[in-house]
Amino acid sequence: MSFMVERPVVRFLSDLRQTGGLRGTDIANFTDVSKATVSRWSQGRKTPHPRAQLVLSDLHYVVMRLDEYYGAEEIRAWLYARHPQLNGERAIDLIHEDRSEEVLKILDRLDADVYL
């Protein structure tokens, strides 16, 4: 009996689409690959390089934390919005630049009912 085990990347991509409202184009732009590459990752036919895996992992973590407060469309808007708490920068850019810690500090304040 043979069955396919779902890879974490496949699950992450599914969650980013369903929970985070992100599109394949968003994920492609975010990870600096083509939309076709994201499609292959989603199908489990290819594995992202380590840098892209790290970015996807951080983005997944942020999206799942935001899911406690917002719906998919709101999460996508939150990621792309410029935030005063991030000196006018967008969360999606900070995650891409390996500055997720700055985004996580805002989420910690959100958890503490201090922000938004």
PDB file of C-alpha atoms in Angstrom:
ATOM      1  CA  MET A   1       0.000   0.000   0.000  1.00  0.00           C
ATOM      2  CA  SER A   2       1.487   3.291  -1.096  1.00  0.00           C
ATOM      3  CA  PHE A   3       0.409   6.736  -0.027  1.00  0.00           C
ATOM      4  CA  MET A   4       1.883  10.190  -0.346  1.00  0.00           C
ATOM      5  CA  VAL A   5       2.883  11.993   2.818  1.00  0.00           C
ATOM      6  CA  GLU A   6       2.122  15.684   2.614  1.00  0.00           C
ATOM      7  CA  ARG A   7       5.282  17.743   2.803  1.00  0.00           C
ATOM      8  CA  PRO A   8       5.370  20.686   5.218  1.00  0.00           C
ATOM      9  CA  VAL A   9       5.902  23.103   2.317  1.00  0.00           C
ATOM     10  CA  VAL A  10       2.729  21.857   0.615  1.00  0.00           C
ATOM     11  CA  ARG A  11       0.781  22.423   3.847  1.00  0.00           C
ATOM     12  CA  PHE A  12       2.380  25.838   4.398  1.00  0.00           C
ATOM     13  CA  LEU A  13       1.404  26.951   0.894  1.00  0.00           C
ATOM     14  CA  SER A  14      -2.138  25.693   1.348  1.00  0.00           C
ATOM     15  CA  ASP A  15      -2.411  27.553   4.668  1.00  0.00           C
ATOM     16  CA  LEU A  16      -0.969  30.740   3.156  1.00  0.00           C
ATOM     17  CA  ARG A  17      -3.610  30.622   0.439  1.00  0.00           C
ATOM     18  CA  GLN A  18      -6.599  29.613   2.555  1.00  0.00           C
ATOM     19  CA  THR A  19      -5.843  31.274   5.878  1.00  0.00           C
ATOM     20  CA  GLY A  20      -3.717  34.190   4.690  1.00  0.00           C
ATOM     21  CA  GLY A  21      -5.594  34.997   1.499  1.00  0.00           C
ATOM     22  CA  LEU A  22      -2.332  35.000  -0.442  1.00  0.00           C
ATOM     23  CA  ARG A  23      -2.256  34.112  -4.118  1.00  0.00           C
ATOM     24  CA  GLY A  24       0.345  32.152  -6.025  1.00  0.00           C
ATOM     25  CA  THR A  25       1.602  35.424  -7.494  1.00  0.00           C
ATOM     26  CA  ASP A  26       2.034  36.879  -3.990  1.00  0.00           C
ATOM     27  CA  ILE A  27       4.053  33.870  -2.888  1.00  0.00           C
ATOM     28  CA  ALA A  28       6.126  33.891  -6.100  1.00  0.00           C
ATOM     29  CA  ASN A  29       6.984  37.577  -5.698  1.00  0.00           C
ATOM     30  CA  PHE A  30       7.692  37.114  -2.024  1.00  0.00           C
ATOM     31  CA  THR A  31      10.121  34.222  -2.581  1.00  0.00           C
ATOM     32  CA  ASP A  32      11.675  35.591  -5.804  1.00  0.00           C
ATOM     33  CA  VAL A  33      10.578  32.664  -7.976  1.00  0.00           C
ATOM     34  CA  SER A  34       8.112  32.175 -10.820  1.00  0.00           C
ATOM     35  CA  LYS A  35       4.446  31.408 -10.300  1.00  0.00           C
ATOM     36  CA  ALA A  36       5.103  28.042 -12.046  1.00  0.00           C
ATOM     37  CA  THR A  37       7.719  27.206  -9.404  1.00  0.00           C
ATOM     38  CA  VAL A  38       5.222  27.919  -6.625  1.00  0.00           C
ATOM     39  CA  SER A  39       2.778  25.629  -8.431  1.00  0.00           C
ATOM     40  CA  ARG A  40       5.369  22.826  -8.474  1.00  0.00           C
ATOM     41  CA  TRP A  41       6.017  23.365  -4.748  1.00  0.00           C
ATOM     42  CA  SER A  42       2.267  23.188  -4.091  1.00  0.00           C
ATOM     43  CA  GLN A  43       2.038  19.893  -5.945  1.00  0.00           C
ATOM     44  CA  GLY A  44       5.007  18.473  -4.032  1.00  0.00           C
ATOM     45  CA  ARG A  45       6.997  18.080  -7.269  1.00  0.00           C
ATOM     46  CA  LYS A  46       9.749  20.470  -6.199  1.00  0.00           C
ATOM     47  CA  THR A  47      11.199  21.639  -2.903  1.00  0.00           C
ATOM     48  CA  PRO A  48      12.101  25.274  -2.310  1.00  0.00           C
ATOM     49  CA  HIS A  49      15.724  26.172  -1.724  1.00  0.00           C
ATOM     50  CA  PRO A  50      16.630  26.752   1.951  1.00  0.00           C
ATOM     51  CA  ARG A  51      16.275  30.555   1.821  1.00  0.00           C
ATOM     52  CA  ALA A  52      12.763  30.275   0.356  1.00  0.00           C
ATOM     53  CA  GLN A  53      11.877  27.618   2.945  1.00  0.00           C
ATOM     54  CA  LEU A  54      12.908  29.982   5.728  1.00  0.00           C
ATOM     55  CA  VAL A  55      10.868  32.835   4.276  1.00  0.00           C
ATOM     56  CA  LEU A  56       7.827  30.570   3.819  1.00  0.00           C
ATOM     57  CA  SER A  57       8.177  29.262   7.355  1.00  0.00           C
ATOM     58  CA  ASP A  58       8.328  32.762   8.856  1.00  0.00           C
ATOM     59  CA  LEU A  59       5.415  33.940   6.725  1.00  0.00           C
ATOM     60  CA  HIS A  60       3.387  30.872   7.727  1.00  0.00           C
ATOM     61  CA  TYR A  61       4.041  31.540  11.413  1.00  0.00           C
ATOM     62  CA  VAL A  62       2.947  35.170  11.099  1.00  0.00           C
ATOM     63  CA  VAL A  63      -0.176  34.258   9.106  1.00  0.00           C
ATOM     64  CA  MET A  64      -1.224  31.600  11.623  1.00  0.00           C
ATOM     65  CA  ARG A  65      -0.827  34.097  14.478  1.00  0.00           C
ATOM     66  CA  LEU A  66      -2.876  36.699  12.587  1.00  0.00           C
ATOM     67  CA  ASP A  67      -5.574  34.073  12.009  1.00  0.00           C
ATOM     68  CA  GLU A  68      -6.479  34.416  15.685  1.00  0.00           C
ATOM     69  CA  TYR A  69      -7.708  37.963  14.956  1.00  0.00           C
ATOM     70  CA  TYR A  70      -8.502  38.364  11.271  1.00  0.00           C
ATOM     71  CA  GLY A  71     -10.029  36.660   8.247  1.00  0.00           C
ATOM     72  CA  ALA A  72      -8.058  35.800   5.107  1.00  0.00           C
ATOM     73  CA  GLU A  73      -8.678  39.075   3.254  1.00  0.00           C
ATOM     74  CA  GLU A  74      -7.806  41.104   6.347  1.00  0.00           C
ATOM     75  CA  ILE A  75      -4.608  39.097   6.875  1.00  0.00           C
ATOM     76  CA  ARG A  76      -3.504  39.743   3.301  1.00  0.00           C
ATOM     77  CA  ALA A  77      -4.274  43.455   3.697  1.00  0.00           C
ATOM     78  CA  TRP A  78      -2.421  43.561   7.045  1.00  0.00           C
ATOM     79  CA  LEU A  79       0.679  41.994   5.495  1.00  0.00           C
ATOM     80  CA  TYR A  80       0.718  44.500   2.623  1.00  0.00           C
ATOM     81  CA  ALA A  81      -0.227  47.625   4.583  1.00  0.00           C
ATOM     82  CA  ARG A  82       2.339  50.137   5.745  1.00  0.00           C
ATOM     83  CA  HIS A  83       2.368  50.173   9.555  1.00  0.00           C
ATOM     84  CA  PRO A  84       3.279  53.140  11.759  1.00  0.00           C
ATOM     85  CA  GLN A  85       4.593  50.610  14.305  1.00  0.00           C
ATOM     86  CA  LEU A  86       7.039  49.411  11.616  1.00  0.00           C
ATOM     87  CA  ASN A  87       8.174  52.927  10.705  1.00  0.00           C
ATOM     88  CA  GLY A  88       5.922  52.922   7.668  1.00  0.00           C
ATOM     89  CA  GLU A  89       7.254  49.624   6.333  1.00  0.00           C
ATOM     90  CA  ARG A  90       5.160  46.650   5.234  1.00  0.00           C
ATOM     91  CA  ALA A  91       5.229  43.385   7.208  1.00  0.00           C
ATOM     92  CA  ILE A  92       5.553  41.359   4.004  1.00  0.00           C
ATOM     93  CA  ASP A  93       8.765  43.232   3.095  1.00  0.00           C
ATOM     94  CA  LEU A  94      10.268  42.792   6.543  1.00  0.00           C
ATOM     95  CA  ILE A  95       9.628  39.043   6.490  1.00  0.00           C
ATOM     96  CA  HIS A  96      11.196  38.852   3.017  1.00  0.00           C
ATOM     97  CA  GLU A  97      14.245  40.751   4.316  1.00  0.00           C
ATOM     98  CA  ASP A  98      14.699  38.305   7.227  1.00  0.00           C
ATOM     99  CA  ARG A  99      13.425  40.910   9.712  1.00  0.00           C
ATOM    100  CA  SER A 100      10.506  38.848  11.016  1.00  0.00           C
ATOM    101  CA  GLU A 101      11.393  39.685  14.611  1.00  0.00           C
ATOM    102  CA  GLU A 102      10.108  43.226  14.081  1.00  0.00           C
ATOM    103  CA  VAL A 103       6.766  41.884  12.868  1.00  0.00           C
ATOM    104  CA  LEU A 104       6.566  39.414  15.738  1.00  0.00           C
ATOM    105  CA  LYS A 105       6.974  42.248  18.264  1.00  0.00           C
ATOM    106  CA  ILE A 106       3.830  43.867  16.853  1.00  0.00           C
ATOM    107  CA  LEU A 107       1.984  40.551  17.084  1.00  0.00           C
ATOM    108  CA  ASP A 108       3.079  40.223  20.716  1.00  0.00           C
ATOM    109  CA  ARG A 109       1.550  43.647  21.385  1.00  0.00           C
ATOM    110  CA  LEU A 110      -1.610  42.560  19.570  1.00  0.00           C
ATOM    111  CA  ASP A 111      -1.749  39.484  21.818  1.00  0.00           C
ATOM    112  CA  ALA A 112      -1.436  41.769  24.839  1.00  0.00           C
ATOM    113  CA  ASP A 113      -4.302  43.975  23.547  1.00  0.00           C
ATOM    114  CA  VAL A 114      -1.920  46.927  23.341  1.00  0.00           C
ATOM    115  CA  TYR A 115      -2.144  47.522  19.585  1.00  0.00           C
ATOM    116  CA  LEU A 116      -5.016  47.706  17.085  1.00  0.00           C
TER     117      LEU A 116
END
